[in-house]
Structures are given as structure tokens and as C-alpha cells.
Amino acid sequence: MREPVRYSDAIRFLGADEERVIHLIDRLARGEETDLLAARTDLVRFAHRAVNRLEREAHRLGRLERTRRIAAAHTAIVVTAFFEALDDTELPFELNGPGTGLDAATVDASSPRHLGEFVMLLVGSAPPLPRPQRPPGDARARVRRFYARRCKQLPAVVRRMPMWEELGEAYRSAIADRLGSGLADRCLLRYEELRDKLAAGFPEFGAWANLHIERQRHAALPEAASGLVRLRNRLQSISTGGTPSPERAKAARDHRERLVAPVAALAPGATAVHLPPLGIAYVDPRFRAAEIGPAARPHDPEWWETASRVRDDLAEFLLGHLTSPRALSAPLVVLGPSGCGKTALTHVLAARLPEADFAVVRVAAHELAPGDGTAEITGRLRGVVDPVLEESARGDGALPVLVLDGLEELTSRATVSRSELLERLSRFQRERAGGDAPVVIVVTCRDLTAVRVRFPAGSVAVRLEDFTDDQIAAWLDTWNRVNAGYFSHNGVAPLDIEALTPHLGLARRPMLLLLLALYDGVGNALRRLSAPLRETVLYERWLRRLAESADRADPRVTGRPPEADTDPPVRTGRIERALLTTSLMAFSMFNRGGWHAPAEVIAEDRSRLLHWPPHCAPPLDPARMGCAVPADGPVGRLSFTHPALGEYLVARLVAEELADLAEARVRDLRAIRPSPPDDMFLRALLSFTPLSVSGEIPRFLTERLSLLAPGIRDELRIVLAELLRGPGVAHHDHPYGGYAPVPASVAAREAAYTANLMLALVAVHGGAVPLRDLFGADAVRRWRRHAHLWKSQLPPEQWVSLVYALEVREGHDGLTVGPGAVCAAGCAGTPPSAQTDLEFVARECALLADSGTQRLVHALEPLVRVFGGDVTARRDDAPSDAHVLMTLAFGPVDGGDDVLVAAYERAFELADGLDSDERLRFQVFVLRQLRGHAHRLGARLVPLLARHVRPIGVAKGARASVRRLAQEHNDHVEAVRAVLAGRW
């Protein structure tokens, strides 16, 4: 059942066991029944009977069947309200004699064709369905517009009354007024009565329509504000009460066990304070919700400011979405900055959904194999979902929910881009929705990754907002209660909002709030700070504390010499070496495309990169650091408590090495025997993966480099420029030649290294870099050589990340290269076609300095702006939608009439996928082109009109176009009119 549901389909679905009603609706749909008085009486009675029966039988319906019947019932009550308001409409005068009432007009045999038009339009209409991501008044406004359109058609029916010609102008105007906006208002009032009755029997429908928002001030009972407890309570209240299979019950227990685990994973001994369980520490976040269209910029906070208001009813929204038809046909995308609680939300959601009605399968994106392509990855996901679907098909009615957590952690070395993966998942979902085994898909993704992801059309996006002061206070209350004994025993004051006030910019994200609490848990360290912490400084201080704690743990294990306790420089050196080895662990993961790696691989990488002299004590094993924890999946793999820690450690080591290069250059300026910069260690680290694959690393790197002294930054710019202008030959005889985390050719390593040098140069500049200053007079040619090397050698996702991380612009002094859409303050500068292939092509050809493609992109931009939709995309081997539109506008290049007819078929299919306003504009364009091709297509027009033109029935301009088409196409005018009979 498609969304929205047509009235005729709703009646057939609800009345499947009432043959008389089915026969009646079929006759109305074909225009064979024009006795609207008798028909609407029967249909109104049936609608009330069907809704009452639905309420009585609700407890016996499975989750999917319940959703479908509610959607059909809503369509039925929309049209029923129209019928009932029409029944109550009285003409503003009295006429004596038979055949003078409104019903008489509808049964007037003198104009069955015109009445047939109205009846068929009404029966074939699809009233808008409430959507939980829309504002509270949106559903009401759209239903009001639906009634207004129907009411505009009524006066034409009334004008067929036998006594219409006898009425004066005043009476005619009064009738038009009574059947116009006044009738639409009465329809709306009656609809709201029926809607509220349906919501009383089906609370999830009330969540679809956001009725709780309009009535919150009347709420009498307090609501749970954390842990999505209200979501579970609401779902259990409408549960079918079925018994889950043993496999599903075990999976549900596993999800619930995560609620009693600590809120974050830390190695034993990493901290003395107690971490509260996730189930009680989780605070329901505020959020914004919106649908993703072609012009959406879900990565951009500024777009969200205008696209949606802030909401605090996450449980009610999820209740509405997970039980709505939209959840079965498009994914729910949860967005937000790093550390905002997306992963925690997936754990809590999986634990709170009742296993009697939902079968949750949670998959972490980093668990997907790095060598797999799109088909293999989606095949894996199908493999985990299909058993659940088969179980549901056996009759227990549970709705499968696939949760893909951390789209940004999909390995950067995969042969599939994130956009392709989402498109395949969306196609998989649509295929399932077309049958009897639909699946709900939830995906989480960072803002900084979302900038380079094209989300499937119709997806619902949710962006998690920062904590408010009240939410911070609620979290602190839980933290202080759990640690009351520790605070009392160690003389530590509980953490309060006053201590966090200087650091509120960090405390508004749950992960950073936890780090602040852990940092303050040792001697109330936050209260001793003289300045607000920055994010990178918080990571640095916390990691140093972990290194000190791990190094002091056991000298026999850590190899700590006795002088480390009495000699501060020795102790500082050991801490620095511990952070270095931990950074190398981060590089072991990063260069392999993710944030996890086997412990033995990490140790092998470290031995190839670090060579300790015999007189130095061995450094601390990074596996003993409190931030290193066992990864999900195979035993023996390590990961970080949060990927942001690994990203910071990568940026930290790169910044340290770059600073060493700049300082070495300063020393060489005063040296008797200057030497070229020694970048062999840096080359070993940076010649496998561009730093841009993680949007956080360039941001952290920029912040670290900004702390360097101005003179060191100036020298660093010169060093990086010299390395970029170098011969471009990798050294194989250097001491780090054995380090090869992944197989890579010489060209691929040179591509990754030079790309990283460019990213570092942009970071240290803090803005645009003039290419003429970098490469001289031959700047464009040399830049193109670098850019084409990157495109040819980097894996798809790495190249895409570079396209968005660097932006080439034409200025007065030539080309400049600066930071792209990903920046410290968020994302900006995205064109209106952000969700189209054209947007990526525009960025790519700019980076390649491809002026020819840029001109073609510029020529296509009006097509996207006028028609919307992803008109430049190709699906499989089919022509792009832009090609179809230009074929209609200018005629086919070759192939003759067959190509033209196929173009019209595709154009009408494209129109079905657009929103109402875009669809209307698009259909008018297609009909105008159809008029111009009438003589050429001849008799082939008849089936084309029958399939596509006749069911439109929207715009006056469209109707006029078809009328002219029928009048001018003399050879087939009768056939065309026969097709349009009862419609125009």
C-alpha cells in the first residue's frame, strides 16, 4: 500500500470482506455510478462501521497490519468528513418543488459526464497522511488544502442544476460561497472530530499527527524524560501481546543487557570513579526532524535552523515514525556532531522496542568487511535481516528493524561509497515494502561525514541537539548519586553546573560531558583551571592522565625505571613516549580504514616504526591505556573508547611531526651544513590514507597548528610547499620501509602523501592558498597533475572525502585552494542541489580545475533549480532524468518515436516521485511538450494518455493543454476524447 493511500484503495482494503462495498467503489472509480447521494450514504455508513470494527479487532492485529489499517482508516475518515459536511450544507434560500436540492444536482441525468469527473476525482484522490517529522499544524493545513481543492470542483456540478438558469446573480454567488471556503472549514471541523476518535483508539496515529504537542499543556501525568522509557511504555500499551521466538527473545535480552553496562567502555583501572549504567545515565536529547529533499543540507546547522524547530519529544516522535508507513519505505537518518550520543541512542532504542512487535538487528558499520563492494555489504545486511523477515512471515507479525550505526566508520578502503551503500539499502527497503516483508532502517551518521553523503529521496532526518542547562543538571544528578560514596571517601566535591559554566560549550555534548566529569573526579581538577578548556585540550589532559595512571600501575609490567619517580624530565619523557605509542596505535587503525585493529598487528606496526636504543626503557604498551578497549567482533581486536580519541591522536602526532620539521628548518638556517627536511617518518605515516576521510582530523589538526608560534607556522608553510614541489618519488631505502599497513603501489602512496601535505598546508594557512605562490607560473598544470593523481589512485570514498575537504576557486590572482565544506564551525557553502549528483560533479571538476566540465555543470543548474529532484542521476543503465527532460524539450537525437514515447513514460514516472508542488510544475511542462508532439506520435498517444494523463487531474493549465491536444490532433481526436471522457 503506497503512501498516501487513495480512497478507493482504502475502501477496498478495509472492506475486503464486503462484496457490495467493493462493487460500489469499483463502479465509482470507473465513472459508471453517478448517484452520489446513495453512494455517499453507503460509504459513510461503511467507513464508521469499518473504523469501529478496527478498534475492536486492534489487539489481534500484528504491527504491520495495524499500520496499514490505520493509514487506510485515515483516508476513509478524510473523505467521510467531506461527505458528512456536504450532507449538512444547506442552500441559502428555499426552493419549492422536486429536484431543487443539492442532491438533485448530483443525480441529474442531464450531465453524467461532468458528475463523473467529480466522482472519479474524489474516489481516486489520496488525502495527505500525517507525518511525525512535520510541524504539528502541517497535517491539518494539508487536509484543509485537500478540502479546498474538492470544494472548488463542486460549483461546476451545482451549475448543472435544472433551475440554475432561473437563479439571480446574488443567489449564485451565495451558493458558490457556501460550497467554497465555508464548506472546506466545516469539512475540517468534522475531520478533526473523526481524527481524534481514531487517535483515541490508536495512540500511534496521534503520534503521526503530533497531537500530543498541541495538547501538552493539558497533560495530567508526569512523563519519563530519560532512557526512552516512555517509548517502551507507549509501545507496550498497544502491543499485540504475541510471544517472540526464542532467538528473538535472546536478541532482546542482549540489547537490554547493554542498558546495565557502563555508559562508556573504559579499561579496568582507567578511573577510580564509577560510571553509571547507560539505562539510567541516558538523557533523552532534544532534536530536530525534517524530510530530505533535493535541496536539503542535513550536514549544515544553518539549514536546520530554517528547516525545523527544536523538539523535546523524542519518544513520541519515534513512536510515530516506527509505526508509520513512511518508516517502511525510507530510512531514518540520525545525524549530529561527534559525541552527541548517536551510538547511545541506537543501544537504548534497540533495548526499548518490545520484542513482541519488533525484531531489532543492530550492525556497527565498522564491522563490515573492508574489501567488500556494494553488493557484498548489502548482501551481509540482508543476511542478518532475512532470518527475521522469515520469522515474521510465519505469522508472529514482528516488524524487523535494521540499525546501521556509525556510517562514518564504514571503512575508507571499501570499494563502495557511503552514498552507494545507502542507495542500495533504500532499494532493498523499497523492494521489501512492495511485498509482505517490509523492514525499518535506521542509520546514524556524523554531520561532518553527511556533507559528502547523498541520502535517498524521502529519507527522514533527525539531528540531535546540544544539551540544555536542565539536561546537564539531570545528567549531573545521576553522576553524583552514583559516585556519592567515592566523593565522600576521597574528599571530592560533587560536580555541579557552576563548575562546568566556563566549559559549557563542551558540556553540552554527552561524550565531552563525561570526559569533563572524569577529569574533575580526581581532586576537582576543573575548579583549578584558569581558562575554559578547548576540545583538543580536554583530550590532551585526559589522555595524559590515563598515561600517568597506566605507567604508575606496576613498574614490573610497565618497565618504569626508579628515577621516573624522582626525576620529572624522565617521567615527562615516558608520558610523551606513551602518547606516541598510543598515537601509532591510532595510525594502525586509521591507515587500515577504521578504528579497530588486532593487538598483534598494532605491536608489529610499532616495532617497524619505533627503534628504541638499549639504554632506554621500553615505552608503555598502548593496550594498557585506559582508552584502549576490546573491540566488537573477533577476539583480540582493540578500539578506542570513542573514535574521536583516535582521531585526536592522529592529528596530534601529525602536528608534532610538522612542528619538528619547521623547527629543524629554523635550526638549518643557522647551521654551517644545512640539510633537506627529513620527512621519512611523516611520509611513512601519511602515505596510505588521506586525513580528510575523517572530518574531525583536519579540524583537530588546524586547531593544534594554530597553537604554534607565528615564526614556526611561517617556516612550516615553506617546508610543506617545498615537499609538494619535490620530485614526487617515494623512498624505499629509508628505515621505515617495512611499514605497510595495507598493500599500496608507489603511485598510490605518493597520491595519499601529497594529498595529506596539501591538507596540512591548508590547515596551517587557516584559509585559501594561492596556487601561483605554491607552484609558480605553471600553477594550473602542476595542480591538475596532483589532482588527477589523487583521483586515479585513491579508493572511491577517500577521493570523495578529498573533494569535499578542499575547494578550488577562481580569484583575481588565479586559482586558490582552501578548506572545503568541512570546517571547524560546521559546514557551509553548499549549493542548493546538495542532494544531487550534480553537486558532487561541480565540486569534483572544480578540484580538478576542469573548466570544460564546469561549463556543462553551469548549463545544467537551471534544470535542477526548476524541476527539483535528482534529475542528473542515472539508475542502472537508464538515461538520466535530465536527458529525458531535454529529449522532451528538443526531441530525441536518434531512435525515433520509440525513444520519445519511452521518454514520456519515464517523465510521468519521475513526476510520481516528486512532492506535490514540484509534481504539478513538472506535469504541466510534460503536458505542454506532449501537445507539441501530438501529430508526430499519432495513435500512440491513446495508451499514453490512458496510463498517465487521465489520472492527473490537477491544474487548470494542464487541462487546457490536454483539451487543445484533443482538438488539434484531428486524426485521433475521437480516440483521445474517449480516453479523456469522464475526466476533463
Tab-separated table of N, CA and C in Angstrom, residues 712-843:
chain	number	residue	atom	x	y	z
A	712	ILE	N	57.222	29.738	13.601
A	712	ILE	CA	57.239	28.311	13.269
A	712	ILE	C	56.192	28.012	12.200
A	713	ARG	N	55.027	28.643	12.292
A	713	ARG	CA	53.994	28.428	11.260
A	713	ARG	C	54.489	28.908	9.896
A	714	ASP	N	55.173	30.045	9.865
A	714	ASP	CA	55.687	30.555	8.592
A	714	ASP	C	56.695	29.577	7.983
A	715	GLU	N	57.591	29.046	8.807
A	715	GLU	CA	58.562	28.089	8.298
A	715	GLU	C	57.884	26.798	7.850
A	716	LEU	N	56.835	26.410	8.565
A	716	LEU	CA	56.122	25.192	8.193
A	716	LEU	C	55.466	25.345	6.825
A	717	ARG	N	54.926	26.499	6.531
A	717	ARG	CA	54.355	26.734	5.198
A	717	ARG	C	55.417	26.531	4.118
A	718	ILE	N	56.602	27.037	4.376
A	718	ILE	CA	57.675	26.907	3.381
A	718	ILE	C	58.086	25.451	3.213
A	719	VAL	N	58.224	24.731	4.338
A	719	VAL	CA	58.610	23.323	4.270
A	719	VAL	C	57.583	22.509	3.486
A	720	LEU	N	56.306	22.699	3.790
A	720	LEU	CA	55.256	21.944	3.095
A	720	LEU	C	55.241	22.270	1.610
A	721	ALA	N	55.428	23.536	1.262
A	721	ALA	CA	55.460	23.911	-0.144
A	721	ALA	C	56.633	23.248	-0.853
A	722	GLU	N	57.799	23.192	-0.201
A	722	GLU	CA	58.950	22.540	-0.809
A	722	GLU	C	58.700	21.049	-1.017
A	723	LEU	N	58.076	20.404	-0.045
A	723	LEU	CA	57.780	18.977	-0.193
A	723	LEU	C	56.787	18.731	-1.327
A	724	LEU	N	55.794	19.610	-1.456
A	724	LEU	CA	54.833	19.452	-2.553
A	724	LEU	C	55.469	19.690	-3.912
A	725	ARG	N	56.454	20.583	-3.976
A	725	ARG	CA	57.121	20.857	-5.248
A	725	ARG	C	58.245	19.871	-5.535
A	726	GLY	N	58.456	18.924	-4.605
A	726	GLY	CA	59.553	17.982	-4.752
A	726	GLY	C	59.363	17.060	-5.931
A	727	PRO	N	60.343	16.156	-6.138
A	727	PRO	CA	60.300	15.285	-7.325
A	727	PRO	C	59.180	14.268	-7.314
A	728	GLY	N	58.616	14.009	-6.142
A	728	GLY	CA	57.486	13.084	-6.084
A	728	GLY	C	57.880	11.638	-6.213
A	729	VAL	N	59.022	11.258	-5.684
A	729	VAL	CA	59.491	9.877	-5.728
A	729	VAL	C	59.558	9.349	-4.296
A	730	ALA	N	58.898	8.259	-4.043
A	730	ALA	CA	58.920	7.676	-2.701
A	730	ALA	C	60.271	7.008	-2.433
A	731	HIS	N	60.722	7.083	-1.205
A	731	HIS	CA	61.993	6.495	-0.808
A	731	HIS	C	61.737	5.095	-0.264
A	732	HIS	N	62.445	4.107	-0.824
A	732	HIS	CA	62.247	2.728	-0.363
A	732	HIS	C	63.385	2.261	0.544
A	733	ASP	N	64.422	3.059	0.642
A	733	ASP	CA	65.565	2.636	1.450
A	733	ASP	C	65.592	3.296	2.815
A	734	HIS	N	64.503	3.964	3.183
A	734	HIS	CA	64.524	4.614	4.480
A	734	HIS	C	64.201	3.595	5.580
A	735	PRO	N	64.491	3.946	6.828
A	735	PRO	CA	64.347	2.950	7.913
A	735	PRO	C	62.931	2.503	8.188
A	736	TYR	N	61.945	3.151	7.590
A	736	TYR	CA	60.557	2.765	7.830
A	736	TYR	C	59.942	2.050	6.621
A	737	GLY	N	60.800	1.572	5.722
A	737	GLY	CA	60.306	0.926	4.509
A	737	GLY	C	59.489	-0.319	4.778
A	738	GLY	N	59.690	-0.955	5.928
A	738	GLY	CA	58.934	-2.162	6.236
A	738	GLY	C	57.525	-1.904	6.717
A	739	TYR	N	57.195	-0.642	6.966
A	739	TYR	CA	55.851	-0.318	7.456
A	739	TYR	C	54.882	-0.271	6.273
A	740	ALA	N	53.973	-1.192	6.225
A	740	ALA	CA	52.986	-1.239	5.132
A	740	ALA	C	51.682	-1.796	5.685
A	741	PRO	N	50.870	-0.961	6.319
A	741	PRO	CA	49.626	-1.461	6.921
A	741	PRO	C	48.658	-2.038	5.902
A	742	VAL	N	48.698	-1.545	4.663
A	742	VAL	CA	47.865	-2.076	3.592
A	742	VAL	C	48.695	-2.102	2.316
A	743	PRO	N	48.417	-3.007	1.401
A	743	PRO	CA	49.152	-3.004	0.127
A	743	PRO	C	48.861	-1.718	-0.642
A	744	ALA	N	49.908	-1.093	-1.180
A	744	ALA	CA	49.729	0.147	-1.932
A	744	ALA	C	50.882	0.294	-2.916
A	745	SER	N	50.554	0.705	-4.126
A	745	SER	CA	51.577	0.942	-5.138
A	745	SER	C	52.333	2.223	-4.825
A	746	VAL	N	53.433	2.427	-5.535
A	746	VAL	CA	54.208	3.649	-5.352
A	746	VAL	C	53.358	4.869	-5.688
A	747	ALA	N	52.581	4.769	-6.781
A	747	ALA	CA	51.738	5.904	-7.184
A	747	ALA	C	50.656	6.183	-6.151
A	748	ALA	N	50.061	5.116	-5.597
A	748	ALA	CA	49.002	5.313	-4.605
A	748	ALA	C	49.564	5.960	-3.344
A	749	ARG	N	50.782	5.552	-2.935
A	749	ARG	CA	51.372	6.147	-1.738
A	749	ARG	C	51.730	7.615	-1.978
A	750	GLU	N	52.216	7.910	-3.171
A	750	GLU	CA	52.528	9.299	-3.484
A	750	GLU	C	51.257	10.144	-3.506
A	751	ALA	N	50.168	9.572	-4.020
A	751	ALA	CA	48.899	10.300	-4.049
A	751	ALA	C	48.430	10.620	-2.633
A	752	ALA	N	48.448	9.620	-1.743
A	752	ALA	CA	47.991	9.859	-0.368
A	752	ALA	C	48.894	10.861	0.339
A	753	TYR	N	50.212	10.752	0.129
A	753	TYR	CA	51.134	11.644	0.835
A	753	TYR	C	50.981	13.090	0.374
A	754	THR	N	50.950	13.308	-0.923
A	754	THR	CA	50.820	14.685	-1.413
A	754	THR	C	49.457	15.275	-1.055
A	755	ALA	N	48.418	14.439	-1.044
A	755	ALA	CA	47.107	14.935	-0.615
A	755	ALA	C	47.165	15.384	0.839
A	756	ASN	N	47.846	14.617	1.681
A	756	ASN	CA	47.960	14.999	3.091
A	756	ASN	C	48.831	16.244	3.277
A	757	LEU	N	49.867	16.374	2.470
A	757	LEU	CA	50.668	17.597	2.533
A	757	LEU	C	49.817	18.812	2.189
A	758	MET	N	48.940	18.671	1.189
A	758	MET	CA	48.072	19.787	0.813
A	758	MET	C	47.075	20.098	1.922
A	759	LEU	N	46.534	19.070	2.533
A	759	LEU	CA	45.615	19.296	3.647
A	759	LEU	C	46.322	19.998	4.804
A	760	ALA	N	47.569	19.594	5.078
A	760	ALA	CA	48.325	20.238	6.148
A	760	ALA	C	48.647	21.689	5.805
A	761	LEU	N	48.958	21.948	4.535
A	761	LEU	CA	49.261	23.320	4.123
A	761	LEU	C	48.037	24.220	4.272
A	762	VAL	N	46.875	23.722	3.888
A	762	VAL	CA	45.644	24.492	4.070
A	762	VAL	C	45.369	24.703	5.552
A	763	ALA	N	45.645	23.672	6.373
A	763	ALA	CA	45.396	23.793	7.817
A	763	ALA	C	46.301	24.838	8.445
A	764	VAL	N	47.573	24.865	8.067
A	764	VAL	CA	48.482	25.821	8.689
A	764	VAL	C	48.244	27.227	8.158
A	765	HIS	N	47.759	27.351	6.926
A	765	HIS	CA	47.384	28.665	6.400
A	765	HIS	C	46.141	29.189	7.102
A	766	GLY	N	45.233	28.268	7.451
A	766	GLY	CA	43.973	28.692	8.052
A	766	GLY	C	43.033	29.328	7.054
A	767	GLY	N	43.310	29.185	5.778
A	767	GLY	CA	42.474	29.786	4.734
A	767	GLY	C	42.957	29.348	3.371
A	768	ALA	N	42.636	30.151	2.343
A	768	ALA	CA	42.955	29.795	0.971
A	768	ALA	C	44.445	29.955	0.689
A	769	VAL	N	44.988	29.029	-0.120
A	769	VAL	CA	46.384	29.050	-0.531
A	769	VAL	C	46.439	29.389	-2.022
A	770	PRO	N	47.062	30.509	-2.430
A	770	PRO	CA	47.177	30.817	-3.867
A	770	PRO	C	48.088	29.806	-4.555
A	771	LEU	N	47.593	29.167	-5.598
A	771	LEU	CA	48.394	28.163	-6.293
A	771	LEU	C	49.597	28.784	-6.991
A	772	ARG	N	49.487	30.040	-7.391
A	772	ARG	CA	50.626	30.679	-8.041
A	772	ARG	C	51.790	30.817	-7.061
A	773	ASP	N	51.504	31.100	-5.798
A	773	ASP	CA	52.570	31.168	-4.797
A	773	ASP	C	53.157	29.791	-4.528
A	774	LEU	N	52.359	28.754	-4.732
A	774	LEU	CA	52.812	27.400	-4.434
A	774	LEU	C	53.608	26.797	-5.592
A	775	PHE	N	53.109	26.967	-6.817
A	775	PHE	CA	53.712	26.301	-7.980
A	775	PHE	C	54.293	27.258	-9.020
A	776	GLY	N	54.138	28.554	-8.842
A	776	GLY	CA	54.693	29.497	-9.792
A	776	GLY	C	53.792	29.713	-10.992
A	777	ALA	N	54.404	30.118	-12.112
A	777	ALA	CA	53.635	30.478	-13.303
A	777	ALA	C	52.910	29.290	-13.905
A	778	ASP	N	53.420	28.077	-13.696
A	778	ASP	CA	52.806	26.869	-14.269
A	778	ASP	C	51.862	26.218	-13.254
A	779	ALA	N	51.204	27.037	-12.448
A	779	ALA	CA	50.449	26.523	-11.316
A	779	ALA	C	49.307	25.612	-11.728
A	780	VAL	N	48.516	26.000	-12.750
A	780	VAL	CA	47.330	25.219	-13.112
A	780	VAL	C	47.722	23.832	-13.595
A	781	ARG	N	48.723	23.757	-14.456
A	781	ARG	CA	49.123	22.442	-14.973
A	781	ARG	C	49.634	21.550	-13.863
A	782	ARG	N	50.453	22.074	-12.982
A	782	ARG	CA	51.005	21.258	-11.904
A	782	ARG	C	49.917	20.857	-10.906
A	783	TRP	N	48.979	21.762	-10.676
A	783	TRP	CA	47.868	21.399	-9.790
A	783	TRP	C	47.040	20.271	-10.393
A	784	ARG	N	46.753	20.367	-11.679
A	784	ARG	CA	45.973	19.307	-12.319
A	784	ARG	C	46.701	17.978	-12.232
A	785	ARG	N	48.023	17.992	-12.336
A	785	ARG	CA	48.778	16.743	-12.233
A	785	ARG	C	48.567	16.103	-10.865
A	786	HIS	N	48.623	16.907	-9.825
A	786	HIS	CA	48.381	16.369	-8.472
A	786	HIS	C	46.941	15.869	-8.335
A	787	ALA	N	45.983	16.688	-8.761
A	787	ALA	CA	44.574	16.341	-8.560
A	787	ALA	C	44.206	15.068	-9.321
A	788	HIS	N	44.685	14.916	-10.544
A	788	HIS	CA	44.365	13.705	-11.305
A	788	HIS	C	45.088	12.493	-10.731
A	789	LEU	N	46.262	12.694	-10.152
A	789	LEU	CA	46.918	11.578	-9.463
A	789	LEU	C	46.061	11.115	-8.293
A	790	TRP	N	45.529	12.055	-7.519
A	790	TRP	CA	44.678	11.682	-6.387
A	790	TRP	C	43.449	10.907	-6.853
A	791	LYS	N	42.803	11.413	-7.891
A	791	LYS	CA	41.572	10.754	-8.351
A	791	LYS	C	41.849	9.358	-8.887
A	792	SER	N	42.970	9.192	-9.556
A	792	SER	CA	43.252	7.898	-10.187
A	792	SER	C	43.718	6.847	-9.194
A	793	GLN	N	44.300	7.264	-8.064
A	793	GLN	CA	44.930	6.305	-7.169
A	793	GLN	C	44.188	6.066	-5.866
A	794	LEU	N	43.388	7.017	-5.413
A	794	LEU	CA	42.718	6.852	-4.123
A	794	LEU	C	41.448	6.020	-4.275
A	795	PRO	N	41.108	5.198	-3.271
A	795	PRO	CA	39.811	4.495	-3.294
A	795	PRO	C	38.658	5.494	-3.349
A	796	PRO	N	37.476	5.048	-3.805
A	796	PRO	CA	36.358	5.990	-4.036
A	796	PRO	C	36.028	6.883	-2.841
A	797	GLU	N	35.894	6.290	-1.654
A	797	GLU	CA	35.484	7.094	-0.508
A	797	GLU	C	36.568	8.085	-0.098
A	798	GLN	N	37.831	7.716	-0.271
A	798	GLN	CA	38.916	8.636	0.056
A	798	GLN	C	38.937	9.815	-0.919
A	799	TRP	N	38.697	9.528	-2.200
A	799	TRP	CA	38.650	10.613	-3.186
A	799	TRP	C	37.466	11.542	-2.904
A	800	VAL	N	36.329	10.977	-2.580
A	800	VAL	CA	35.162	11.802	-2.276
A	800	VAL	C	35.449	12.701	-1.074
A	801	SER	N	36.114	12.153	-0.061
A	801	SER	CA	36.417	12.966	1.123
A	801	SER	C	37.329	14.132	0.755
A	802	LEU	N	38.254	13.912	-0.158
A	802	LEU	CA	39.166	14.981	-0.565
A	802	LEU	C	38.433	16.053	-1.366
A	803	VAL	N	37.462	15.622	-2.184
A	803	VAL	CA	36.678	16.577	-2.970
A	803	VAL	C	35.958	17.562	-2.055
A	804	TYR	N	35.482	17.079	-0.926
A	804	TYR	CA	34.749	17.949	-0.004
A	804	TYR	C	35.661	18.668	0.986
A	805	ALA	N	36.889	18.163	1.179
A	805	ALA	CA	37.791	18.793	2.141
A	805	ALA	C	38.557	19.962	1.545
A	806	LEU	N	38.756	19.947	0.218
A	806	LEU	CA	39.484	21.017	-0.464
A	806	LEU	C	38.567	21.680	-1.480
A	807	GLU	N	38.659	22.978	-1.585
A	807	GLU	CA	37.823	23.724	-2.521
A	807	GLU	C	38.699	24.657	-3.350
A	808	VAL	N	38.625	24.496	-4.660
A	808	VAL	CA	39.401	25.327	-5.578
A	808	VAL	C	38.497	26.413	-6.127
A	809	ARG	N	38.960	27.640	-6.032
A	809	ARG	CA	38.182	28.785	-6.513
A	809	ARG	C	39.029	29.626	-7.460
A	810	GLU	N	38.346	30.281	-8.390
A	810	GLU	CA	38.999	31.203	-9.311
A	810	GLU	C	38.933	32.596	-8.719
A	811	GLY	N	40.098	33.226	-8.534
A	811	GLY	CA	40.161	34.564	-7.983
A	811	GLY	C	40.850	35.527	-8.925
A	812	HIS	N	41.069	36.760	-8.457
A	812	HIS	CA	41.741	37.774	-9.280
A	812	HIS	C	43.168	37.371	-9.604
A	813	ASP	N	43.796	36.652	-8.675
A	813	ASP	CA	45.194	36.260	-8.872
A	813	ASP	C	45.331	34.805	-9.283
A	814	GLY	N	44.278	34.228	-9.848
A	814	GLY	CA	44.321	32.845	-10.280
A	814	GLY	C	43.603	31.923	-9.307
A	815	LEU	N	43.924	30.642	-9.395
A	815	LEU	CA	43.259	29.647	-8.560
A	815	LEU	C	43.797	29.678	-7.134
A	816	THR	N	42.877	29.448	-6.191
A	816	THR	CA	43.247	29.291	-4.784
A	816	THR	C	42.647	28.000	-4.259
A	817	VAL	N	43.326	27.396	-3.295
A	817	VAL	CA	42.843	26.165	-2.654
A	817	VAL	C	42.633	26.460	-1.182
A	818	GLY	N	41.436	26.182	-0.706
A	818	GLY	CA	41.119	26.416	0.691
A	818	GLY	C	40.333	25.270	1.277
A	819	PRO	N	39.985	25.367	2.560
A	819	PRO	CA	39.155	24.314	3.177
A	819	PRO	C	37.796	24.253	2.506
A	820	GLY	N	37.296	23.036	2.339
A	820	GLY	CA	36.014	22.862	1.663
A	820	GLY	C	34.851	22.999	2.609
A	821	ALA	N	33.837	22.164	2.390
A	821	ALA	CA	32.603	22.277	3.172
A	821	ALA	C	32.817	21.894	4.622
A	822	VAL	N	33.855	21.123	4.918
A	822	VAL	CA	34.119	20.699	6.287
A	822	VAL	C	35.043	21.704	6.933
A	823	CYS	N	34.603	22.307	8.003
A	823	CYS	CA	35.405	23.300	8.695
A	823	CYS	C	35.115	23.228	10.182
A	824	ALA	N	35.836	23.997	10.939
A	824	ALA	CA	35.725	23.919	12.400
A	824	ALA	C	34.363	24.350	12.888
A	825	ALA	N	33.766	25.312	12.205
A	825	ALA	CA	32.494	25.848	12.676
A	825	ALA	C	31.307	25.095	12.131
A	826	GLY	N	31.530	24.086	11.341
A	826	GLY	CA	30.420	23.354	10.735
A	826	GLY	C	30.632	23.253	9.258
A	827	CYS	N	29.579	23.360	8.484
A	827	CYS	CA	29.661	23.191	7.055
A	827	CYS	C	28.938	24.328	6.380
A	828	ALA	N	29.515	24.853	5.356
A	828	ALA	CA	28.905	25.982	4.674
A	828	ALA	C	29.265	25.939	3.208
A	829	GLY	N	28.619	26.781	2.445
A	829	GLY	CA	28.956	26.928	1.043
A	829	GLY	C	28.392	25.863	0.146
A	830	THR	N	27.455	25.054	0.618
A	830	THR	CA	26.891	24.004	-0.197
A	830	THR	C	25.831	24.571	-1.123
A	831	PRO	N	25.902	24.238	-2.411
A	831	PRO	CA	24.919	24.774	-3.340
A	831	PRO	C	23.534	24.195	-3.101
A	832	PRO	N	22.487	24.797	-3.702
A	832	PRO	CA	21.123	24.331	-3.445
A	832	PRO	C	20.874	22.895	-3.860
A	833	SER	N	21.679	22.350	-4.760
A	833	SER	CA	21.467	20.986	-5.222
A	833	SER	C	22.274	19.993	-4.401
A	834	ALA	N	22.308	20.191	-3.090
A	834	ALA	CA	23.215	19.429	-2.233
A	834	ALA	C	22.965	17.937	-2.264
A	835	GLN	N	21.759	17.483	-2.568
A	835	GLN	CA	21.449	16.063	-2.555
A	835	GLN	C	21.389	15.484	-3.963
A	836	THR	N	22.137	16.033	-4.894
A	836	THR	CA	22.127	15.540	-6.266
A	836	THR	C	23.534	15.177	-6.707
A	837	ASP	N	23.632	14.335	-7.757
A	837	ASP	CA	24.920	14.026	-8.349
A	837	ASP	C	25.585	15.281	-8.884
A	838	LEU	N	24.788	16.218	-9.367
A	838	LEU	CA	25.337	17.436	-9.946
A	838	LEU	C	26.182	18.192	-8.935
A	839	GLU	N	25.789	18.172	-7.684
A	839	GLU	CA	26.543	18.897	-6.662
A	839	GLU	C	27.939	18.314	-6.500
A	840	PHE	N	28.066	16.985	-6.490
A	840	PHE	CA	29.386	16.377	-6.374
A	840	PHE	C	30.215	16.633	-7.629
A	841	VAL	N	29.592	16.521	-8.802
A	841	VAL	CA	30.326	16.773	-10.049
A	841	VAL	C	30.868	18.195	-10.061
A	842	ALA	N	30.070	19.150	-9.572
A	842	ALA	CA	30.521	20.542	-9.541
A	842	ALA	C	31.754	20.692	-8.648
A	843	ARG	N	31.749	20.038	-7.500
A	843	ARG	CA	32.906	20.123	-6.607
A	843	ARG	C	34.110	19.410	-7.211
